[in-house]
Coordinates of C-alpha atoms and ligand atoms in Angstrom, one line a residue:
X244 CA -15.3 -5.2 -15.8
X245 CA -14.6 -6.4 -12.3
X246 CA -15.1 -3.6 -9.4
X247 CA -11.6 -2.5 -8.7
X248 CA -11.0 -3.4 -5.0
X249 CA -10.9 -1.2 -2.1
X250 CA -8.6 -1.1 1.1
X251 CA -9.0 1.5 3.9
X252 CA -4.9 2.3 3.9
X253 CA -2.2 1.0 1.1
X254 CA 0.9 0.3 1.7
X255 CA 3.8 0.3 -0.5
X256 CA 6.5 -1.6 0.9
X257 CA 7.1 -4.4 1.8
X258 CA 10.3 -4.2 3.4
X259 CA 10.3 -4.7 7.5
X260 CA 9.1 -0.7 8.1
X261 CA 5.8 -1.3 5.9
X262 CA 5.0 -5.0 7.3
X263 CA 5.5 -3.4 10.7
X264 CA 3.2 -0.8 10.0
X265 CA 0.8 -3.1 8.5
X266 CA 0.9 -5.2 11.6
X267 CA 0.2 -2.2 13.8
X268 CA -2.5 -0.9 11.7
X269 CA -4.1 -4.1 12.0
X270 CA -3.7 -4.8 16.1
X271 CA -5.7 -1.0 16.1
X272 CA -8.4 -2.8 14.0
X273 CA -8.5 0.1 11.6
X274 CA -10.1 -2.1 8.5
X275 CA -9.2 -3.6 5.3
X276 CA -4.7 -2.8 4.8
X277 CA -3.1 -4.1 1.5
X278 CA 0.8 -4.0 1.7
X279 CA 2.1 -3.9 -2.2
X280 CA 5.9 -5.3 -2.9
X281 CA 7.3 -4.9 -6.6
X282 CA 9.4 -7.9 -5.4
X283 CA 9.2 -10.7 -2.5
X284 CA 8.6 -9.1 0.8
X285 CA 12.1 -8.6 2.2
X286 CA 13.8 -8.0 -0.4
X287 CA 15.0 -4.4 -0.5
X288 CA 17.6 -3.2 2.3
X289 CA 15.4 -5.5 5.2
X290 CA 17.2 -8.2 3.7
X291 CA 20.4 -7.3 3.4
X292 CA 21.3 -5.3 6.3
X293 CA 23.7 -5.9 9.3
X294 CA 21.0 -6.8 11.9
X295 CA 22.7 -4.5 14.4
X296 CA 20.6 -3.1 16.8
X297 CA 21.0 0.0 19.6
X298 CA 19.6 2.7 20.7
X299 CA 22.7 4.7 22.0
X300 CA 22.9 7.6 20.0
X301 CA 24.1 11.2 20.7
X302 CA 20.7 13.5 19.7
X303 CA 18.1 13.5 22.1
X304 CA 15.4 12.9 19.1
X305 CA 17.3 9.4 18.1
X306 CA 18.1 8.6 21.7
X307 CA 14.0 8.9 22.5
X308 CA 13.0 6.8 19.3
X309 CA 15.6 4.3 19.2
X310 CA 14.9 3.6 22.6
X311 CA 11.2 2.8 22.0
X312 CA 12.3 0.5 19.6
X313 CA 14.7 -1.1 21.5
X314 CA 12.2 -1.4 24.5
X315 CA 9.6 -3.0 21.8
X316 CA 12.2 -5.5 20.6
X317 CA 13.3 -6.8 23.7
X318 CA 9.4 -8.6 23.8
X319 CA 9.0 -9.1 19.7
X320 CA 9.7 -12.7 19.7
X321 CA 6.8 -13.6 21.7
X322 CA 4.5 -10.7 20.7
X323 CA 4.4 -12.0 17.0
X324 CA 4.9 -15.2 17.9
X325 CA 8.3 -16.0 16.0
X326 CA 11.5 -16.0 17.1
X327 CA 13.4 -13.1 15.7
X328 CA 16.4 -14.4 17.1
X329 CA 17.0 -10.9 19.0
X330 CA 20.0 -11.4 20.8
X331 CA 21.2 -9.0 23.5
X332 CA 25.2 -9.7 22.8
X333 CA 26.0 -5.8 23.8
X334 CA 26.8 -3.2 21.2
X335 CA 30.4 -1.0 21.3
X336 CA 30.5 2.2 19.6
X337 CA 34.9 1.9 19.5
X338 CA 36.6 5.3 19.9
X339 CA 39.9 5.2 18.1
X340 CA 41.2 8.5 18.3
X341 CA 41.1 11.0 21.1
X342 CA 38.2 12.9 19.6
X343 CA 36.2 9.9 19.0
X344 CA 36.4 9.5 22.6
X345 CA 35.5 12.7 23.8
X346 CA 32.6 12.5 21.5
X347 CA 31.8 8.9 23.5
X348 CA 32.2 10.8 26.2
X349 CA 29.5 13.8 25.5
X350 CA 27.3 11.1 24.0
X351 CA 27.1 9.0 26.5
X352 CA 26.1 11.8 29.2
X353 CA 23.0 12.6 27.1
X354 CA 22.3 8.9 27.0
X355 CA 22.1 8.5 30.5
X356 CA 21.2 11.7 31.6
X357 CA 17.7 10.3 29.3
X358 CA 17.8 7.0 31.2
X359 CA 20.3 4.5 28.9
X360 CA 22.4 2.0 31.1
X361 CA 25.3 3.1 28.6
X362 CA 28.8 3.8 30.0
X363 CA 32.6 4.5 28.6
X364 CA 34.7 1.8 28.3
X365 CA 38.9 3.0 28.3
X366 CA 41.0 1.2 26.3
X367 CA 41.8 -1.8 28.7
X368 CA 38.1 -2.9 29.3
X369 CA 37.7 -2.7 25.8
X370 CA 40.4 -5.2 25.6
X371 CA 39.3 -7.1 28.4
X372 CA 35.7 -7.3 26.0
X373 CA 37.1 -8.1 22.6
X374 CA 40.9 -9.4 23.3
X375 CA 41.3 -10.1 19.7
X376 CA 40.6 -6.1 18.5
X377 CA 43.7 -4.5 17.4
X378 CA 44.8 -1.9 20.7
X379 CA 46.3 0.2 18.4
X380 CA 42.8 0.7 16.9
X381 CA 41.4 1.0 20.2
X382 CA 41.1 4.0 22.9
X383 CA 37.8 3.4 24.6
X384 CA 34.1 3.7 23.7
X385 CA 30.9 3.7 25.0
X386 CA 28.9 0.3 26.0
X387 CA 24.9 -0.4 25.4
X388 CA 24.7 -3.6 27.3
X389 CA 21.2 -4.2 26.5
X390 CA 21.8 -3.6 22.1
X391 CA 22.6 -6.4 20.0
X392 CA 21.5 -8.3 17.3
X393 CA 18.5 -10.1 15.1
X394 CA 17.8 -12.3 12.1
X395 CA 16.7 -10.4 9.5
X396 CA 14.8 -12.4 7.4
X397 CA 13.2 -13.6 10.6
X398 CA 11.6 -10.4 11.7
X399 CA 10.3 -10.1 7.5
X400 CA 8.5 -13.0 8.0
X401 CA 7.5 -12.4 11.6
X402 CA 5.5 -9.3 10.8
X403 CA 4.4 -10.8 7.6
X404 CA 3.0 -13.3 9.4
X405 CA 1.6 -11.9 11.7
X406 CA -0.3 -9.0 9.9
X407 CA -2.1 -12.0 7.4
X408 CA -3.2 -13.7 11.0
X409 CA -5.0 -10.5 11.4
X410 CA -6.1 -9.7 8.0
X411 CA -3.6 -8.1 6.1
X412 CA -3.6 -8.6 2.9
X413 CA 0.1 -8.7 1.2
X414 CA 0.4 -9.0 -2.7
X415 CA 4.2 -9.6 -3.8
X416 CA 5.6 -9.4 -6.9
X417 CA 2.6 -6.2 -7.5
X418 CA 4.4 -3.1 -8.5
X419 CA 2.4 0.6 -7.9
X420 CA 3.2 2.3 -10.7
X421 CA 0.9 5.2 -10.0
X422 CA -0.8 7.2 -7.1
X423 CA -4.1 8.1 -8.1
X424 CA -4.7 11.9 -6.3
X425 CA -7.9 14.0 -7.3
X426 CA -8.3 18.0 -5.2
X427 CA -5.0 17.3 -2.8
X428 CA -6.6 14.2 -1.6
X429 CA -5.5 10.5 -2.2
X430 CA -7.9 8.3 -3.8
X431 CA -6.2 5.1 -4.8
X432 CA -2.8 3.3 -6.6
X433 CA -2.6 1.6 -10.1
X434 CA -0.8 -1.5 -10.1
X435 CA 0.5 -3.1 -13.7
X436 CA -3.0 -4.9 -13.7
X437 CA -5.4 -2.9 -12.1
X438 CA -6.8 0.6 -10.0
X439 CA -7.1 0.2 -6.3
X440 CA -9.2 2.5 -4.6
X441 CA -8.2 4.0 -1.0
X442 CA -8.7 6.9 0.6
X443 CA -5.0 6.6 2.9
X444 CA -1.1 5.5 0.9
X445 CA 1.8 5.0 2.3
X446 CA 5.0 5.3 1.5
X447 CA 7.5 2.6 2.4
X448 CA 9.2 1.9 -0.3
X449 CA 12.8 2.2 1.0
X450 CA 15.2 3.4 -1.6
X451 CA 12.2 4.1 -4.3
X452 CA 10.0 6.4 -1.7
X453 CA 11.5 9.2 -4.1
X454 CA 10.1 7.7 -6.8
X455 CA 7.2 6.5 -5.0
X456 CA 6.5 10.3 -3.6
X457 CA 7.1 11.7 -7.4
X458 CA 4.1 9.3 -8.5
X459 CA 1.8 11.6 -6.4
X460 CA 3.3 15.1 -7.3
X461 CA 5.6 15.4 -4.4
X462 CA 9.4 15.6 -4.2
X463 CA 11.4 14.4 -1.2
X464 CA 14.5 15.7 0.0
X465 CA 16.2 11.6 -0.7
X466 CA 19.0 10.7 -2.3
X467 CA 20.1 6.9 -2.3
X468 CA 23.0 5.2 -1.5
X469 CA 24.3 1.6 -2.2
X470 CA 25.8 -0.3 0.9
X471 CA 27.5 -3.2 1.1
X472 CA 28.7 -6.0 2.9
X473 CA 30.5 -9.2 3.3
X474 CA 30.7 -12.6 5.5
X475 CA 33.2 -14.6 5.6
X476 CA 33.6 -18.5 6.3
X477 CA 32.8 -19.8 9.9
X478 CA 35.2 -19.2 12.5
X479 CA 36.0 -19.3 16.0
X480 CA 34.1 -17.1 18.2
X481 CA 36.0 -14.0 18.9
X482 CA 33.4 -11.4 18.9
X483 CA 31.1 -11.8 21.0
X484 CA 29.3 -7.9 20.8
X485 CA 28.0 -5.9 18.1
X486 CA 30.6 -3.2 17.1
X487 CA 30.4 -0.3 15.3
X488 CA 33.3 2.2 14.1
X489 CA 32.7 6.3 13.5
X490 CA 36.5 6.3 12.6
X491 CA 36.2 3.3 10.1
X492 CA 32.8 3.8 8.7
X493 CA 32.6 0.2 10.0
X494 CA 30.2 -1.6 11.9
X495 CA 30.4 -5.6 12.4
X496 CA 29.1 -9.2 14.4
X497 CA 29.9 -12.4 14.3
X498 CA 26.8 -14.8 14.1
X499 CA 25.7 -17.7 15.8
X500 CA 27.5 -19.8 12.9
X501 CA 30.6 -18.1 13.2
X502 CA 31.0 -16.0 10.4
X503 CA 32.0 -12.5 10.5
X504 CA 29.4 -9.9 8.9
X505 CA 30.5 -6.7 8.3
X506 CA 30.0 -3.6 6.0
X507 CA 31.7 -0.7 5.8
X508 CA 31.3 3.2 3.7
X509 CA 34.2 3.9 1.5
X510 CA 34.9 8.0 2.1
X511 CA 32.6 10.4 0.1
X512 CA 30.4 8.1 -1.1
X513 CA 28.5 9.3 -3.8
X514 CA 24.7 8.5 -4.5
X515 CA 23.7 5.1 -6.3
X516 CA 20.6 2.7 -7.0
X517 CA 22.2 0.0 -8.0
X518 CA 22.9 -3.2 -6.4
X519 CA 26.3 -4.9 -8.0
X520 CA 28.7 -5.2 -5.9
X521 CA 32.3 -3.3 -6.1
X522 CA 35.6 -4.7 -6.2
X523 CA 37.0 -0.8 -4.6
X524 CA 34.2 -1.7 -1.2
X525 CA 35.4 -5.3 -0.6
X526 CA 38.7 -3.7 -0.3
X527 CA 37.8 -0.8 1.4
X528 CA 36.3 -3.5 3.9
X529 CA 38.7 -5.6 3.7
X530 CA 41.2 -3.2 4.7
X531 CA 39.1 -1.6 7.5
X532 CA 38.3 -5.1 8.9
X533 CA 41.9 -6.2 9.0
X534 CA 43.0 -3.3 10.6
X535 CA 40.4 -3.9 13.5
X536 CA 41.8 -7.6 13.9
X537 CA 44.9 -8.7 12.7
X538 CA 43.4 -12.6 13.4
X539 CA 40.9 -12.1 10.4
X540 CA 43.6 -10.7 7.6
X541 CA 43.5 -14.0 5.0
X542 CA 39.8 -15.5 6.2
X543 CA 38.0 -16.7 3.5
X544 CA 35.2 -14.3 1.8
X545 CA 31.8 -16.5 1.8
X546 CA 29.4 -13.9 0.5
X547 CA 29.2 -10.2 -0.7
X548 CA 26.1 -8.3 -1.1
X549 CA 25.0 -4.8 -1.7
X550 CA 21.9 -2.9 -0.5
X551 CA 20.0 0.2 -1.2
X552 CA 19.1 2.8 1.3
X553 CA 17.2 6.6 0.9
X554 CA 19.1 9.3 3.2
X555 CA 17.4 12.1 4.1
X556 CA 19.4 15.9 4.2
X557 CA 20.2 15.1 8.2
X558 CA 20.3 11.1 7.6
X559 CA 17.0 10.5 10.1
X560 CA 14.2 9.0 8.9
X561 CA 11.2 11.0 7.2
X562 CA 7.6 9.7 9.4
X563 CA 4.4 11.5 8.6
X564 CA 1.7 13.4 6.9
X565 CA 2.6 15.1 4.0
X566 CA 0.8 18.7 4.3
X567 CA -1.1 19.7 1.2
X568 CA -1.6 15.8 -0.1
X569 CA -4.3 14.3 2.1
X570 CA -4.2 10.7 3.1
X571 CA -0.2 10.8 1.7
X572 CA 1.9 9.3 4.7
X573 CA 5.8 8.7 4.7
X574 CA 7.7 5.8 6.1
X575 CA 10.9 6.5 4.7
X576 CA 14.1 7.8 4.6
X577 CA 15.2 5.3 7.4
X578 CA 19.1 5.0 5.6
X579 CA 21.1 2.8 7.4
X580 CA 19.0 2.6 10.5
X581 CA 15.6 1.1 9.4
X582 CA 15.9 -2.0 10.8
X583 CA 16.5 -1.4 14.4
X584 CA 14.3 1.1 14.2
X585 CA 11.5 -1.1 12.5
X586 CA 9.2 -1.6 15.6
X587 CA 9.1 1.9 16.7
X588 CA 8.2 2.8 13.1
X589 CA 5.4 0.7 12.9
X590 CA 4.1 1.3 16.6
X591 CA 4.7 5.0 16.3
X592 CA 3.2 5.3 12.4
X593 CA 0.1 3.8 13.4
X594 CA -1.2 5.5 16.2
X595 CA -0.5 8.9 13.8
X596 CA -2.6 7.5 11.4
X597 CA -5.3 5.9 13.4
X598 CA -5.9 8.8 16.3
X599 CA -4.5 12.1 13.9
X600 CA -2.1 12.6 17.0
X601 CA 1.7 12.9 16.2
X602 CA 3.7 11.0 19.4
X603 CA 6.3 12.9 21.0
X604 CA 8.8 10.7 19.6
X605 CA 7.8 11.3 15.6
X606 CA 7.1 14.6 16.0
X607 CA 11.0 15.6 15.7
X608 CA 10.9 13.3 12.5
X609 CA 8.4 15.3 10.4
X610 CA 9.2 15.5 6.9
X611 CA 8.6 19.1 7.4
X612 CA 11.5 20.0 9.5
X613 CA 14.2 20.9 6.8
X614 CA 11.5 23.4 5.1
X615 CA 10.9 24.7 8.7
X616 CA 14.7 25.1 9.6
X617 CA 14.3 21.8 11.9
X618 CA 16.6 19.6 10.7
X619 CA 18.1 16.9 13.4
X620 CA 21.7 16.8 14.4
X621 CA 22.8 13.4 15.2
X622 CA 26.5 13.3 15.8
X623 CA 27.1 9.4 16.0
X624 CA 26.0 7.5 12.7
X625 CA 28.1 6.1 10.6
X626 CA 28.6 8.5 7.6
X627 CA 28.6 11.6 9.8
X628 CA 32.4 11.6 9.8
X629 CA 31.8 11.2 6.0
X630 CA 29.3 14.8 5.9
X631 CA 31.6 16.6 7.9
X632 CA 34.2 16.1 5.0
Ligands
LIG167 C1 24.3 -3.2 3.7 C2 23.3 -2.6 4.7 C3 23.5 -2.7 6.0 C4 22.6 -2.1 6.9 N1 22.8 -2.3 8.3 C5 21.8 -2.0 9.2 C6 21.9 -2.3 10.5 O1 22.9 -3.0 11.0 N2 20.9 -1.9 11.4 C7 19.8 -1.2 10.9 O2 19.0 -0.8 11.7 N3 19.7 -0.9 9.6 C8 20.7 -1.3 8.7 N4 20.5 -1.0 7.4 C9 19.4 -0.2 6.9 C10 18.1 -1.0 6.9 O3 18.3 -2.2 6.2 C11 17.0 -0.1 6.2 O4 16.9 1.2 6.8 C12 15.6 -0.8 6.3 O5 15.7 -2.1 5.9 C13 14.6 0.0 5.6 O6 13.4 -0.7 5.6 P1 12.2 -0.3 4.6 O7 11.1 -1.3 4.8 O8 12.0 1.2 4.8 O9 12.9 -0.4 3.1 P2 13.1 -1.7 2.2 O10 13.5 -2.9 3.0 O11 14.1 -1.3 1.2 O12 11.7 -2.0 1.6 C14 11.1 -1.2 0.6 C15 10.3 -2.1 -0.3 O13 9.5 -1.3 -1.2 C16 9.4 -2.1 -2.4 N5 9.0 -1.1 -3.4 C17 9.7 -0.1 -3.9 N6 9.1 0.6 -4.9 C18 7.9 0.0 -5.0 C19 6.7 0.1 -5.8 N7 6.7 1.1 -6.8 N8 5.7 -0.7 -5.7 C20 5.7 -1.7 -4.8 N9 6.8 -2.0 -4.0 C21 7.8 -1.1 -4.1 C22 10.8 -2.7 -2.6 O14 10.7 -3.8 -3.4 C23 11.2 -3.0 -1.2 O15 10.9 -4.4 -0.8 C24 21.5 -1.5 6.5 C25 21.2 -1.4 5.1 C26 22.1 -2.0 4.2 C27 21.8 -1.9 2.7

């Protein structure tokens, strides 16, 4: 029998929050890190997002660790050595109503009041921004000059890479299909093949960390929801920012190539792990899109995808210790936001781990809070309009 092998941390993900992580673990030189992917790195929700990227939000807990992301992106390119394509086109949160804008409004006071170059836009520079938005759809909004967008698949690999340069080991296509725990302490996962031994796990596995969590006795607050999206054919450039719509559920670019990306929530959607797509979405999109700009009603649909993401109770993302389970970390939880917020996570994750201090900027994010009466109220992502009912 072959000694099973032995890694000081696991990680189970390998979606662009656990490669991040792994890569951060590594720079602190904190020994041997395995990352374990049921599937090729990437492929969960880092692949198939919208690659929209800000930090402009209304709570003071988002704004603070958005904003270390953003900061940590604006450099990622040359840090790991790859180009992530990050490109800082601007980002508009529209107002379309009244209330939308007064919300703008309050939001972008906090924002600056915490040091974001953010300001309102009224309807006309709005227009003067993106002529070819519908003005009827359109009464302000509030600006992030320095958000934007980056290749997905490029920052995958780019942390990928760069974690195996410094020793990393990643094994794809490895399911964990248990979490070994003995006396409220971790000591090791079972893959399909064989027992690894570790004293540290975590969990990054995106839309499974429920399932993931329930392998080691615990039970997360996580339900998951399917998103989805769809690009159409090349076209001229007429968006030149990355927008995103409380009043539409939408959120859009238009890439280098030309083609319009975009995904929107239908109203009340309902929970779902499973990735084919819906006739009723490309619709709802469809609709939402062509009411936004006339100019794109009859483009031609290229590609339609769906993704799977893990909400939390207050839709921000669960980073921490899991009290009572030692050496159980979460990474998770990140719904519709992971991605953007992928090199704070992984910055932020592992200095917890490595010094046993919580930074000011996770500490709002403990999966504790909803037990403690802590949850987070953060009034601008998309799907809050959806909570509120
Ligand atoms: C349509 C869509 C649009 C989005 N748009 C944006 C956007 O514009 N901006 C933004 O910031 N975010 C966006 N998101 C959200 C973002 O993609 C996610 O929050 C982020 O990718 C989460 O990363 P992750 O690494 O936590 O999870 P994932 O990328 O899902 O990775 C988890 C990995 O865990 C693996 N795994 C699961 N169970 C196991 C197991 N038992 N053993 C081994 N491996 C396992 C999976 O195979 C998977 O690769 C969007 C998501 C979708 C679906």
């Amino acid at each position: 029998m072959p000694r099973p092998k032995h890694y000081d941390i696991v990680i189970i993900g390998g979606g662009v929050q656990g490669l991040s992580l792994a890569y951060n673990l590594a720079l602190r030189e904190t020994g041997k890190i395995a990352v374990f992917d049921k599937s090729y790195i990437g492929s969960g929700a880092s692949g198939r997002n919208g690659e929209m990227i800000r930090s402009a939000f209304g709570s003071e807990e988002w704004i603070r660790l958005f904003d270390t992301s953003l900061r940590l992106w604006e450099t990622l390119s040359a840090e790991l050595d790859f180009n992530v394509m990050f490109t800082r086109c601007g980002y508009l949160v529209l107002a379309s109503t009244p209330e939308d804008l007064a919300a703008c409004r309050t939001n972008c006071k906090r924002q600056n009041a915490m040091g974001l170059k953010t300001r309102m836009l009224n309807a006309g520079e709005v227009a003067e921004l993106i002529p070819s938005l519908n003005p009827q759809a359109t009464v302000g909004g509030v600006f992030q000059k320095e958000g934007g967008v980056a290749r997905h698949d490029a920052v995958v690999w780019a942390y990928a890479r760069a974690a195996r340069r410094l020793g990393v080991e990643i094994f794809p296509y490895t399911e964990i299909v248990a979490v070994n725990v003995d006396t409220a302490k971790i000591t090791g996962v079972r893959t399909i093949r064989e027992n690894v031994l570790t004293g540290i796990v975590v969990n990054a596995a995106g839309a499974f960390a429920g399932q993931v969590a329930e392998m080691a006795g615990v039970k997360l607050l996580l339900d998951v929801y399917r998103l989805e999206m769809i690009v159409t054919e090349p076209l001229k450039p007429f968006l030149q920012v990355a927008l995103s719509s409380p009043h539409f559920l939408a959120y859009m670019h238009q890439t280098a190539r030309g083609e319009f990306a975009g995904g929107a929530e239908p109203q009340n959607l309902s929970p779902y792990l499973g990735l084919k797509n819906t006739r009723h979405a490309v619709q709802d999109m469809a609709r939402k899109f062509g009411s936004l700009f006339p100019g794109l009603r009859g483009a031609k649909l290229m590609r339609q995808w769906a993704g799977i993401v893990a909400k939390s109770p207050d839709r921000g993302p669960l980073l921490g210790a899991v009290d009572g389970l030692e050496g159980f970390f979460l990474n998770a939880g990140w719904g519709g936001y992971g991605f953007m917020g992928s090199p704070a996570g992984g910055r932020l994750m592992a200095e917890l781990i490595t010094d046993g201090q919580v930074p000011d900027a996770l500490y709002p994010f403990n999966p504790d809070r909803f037990a403690t009466g802590q949850a987070i109220v953060e009034p601008t992502i998309i799907g809050a309009a959806e909570d509120k009912g």
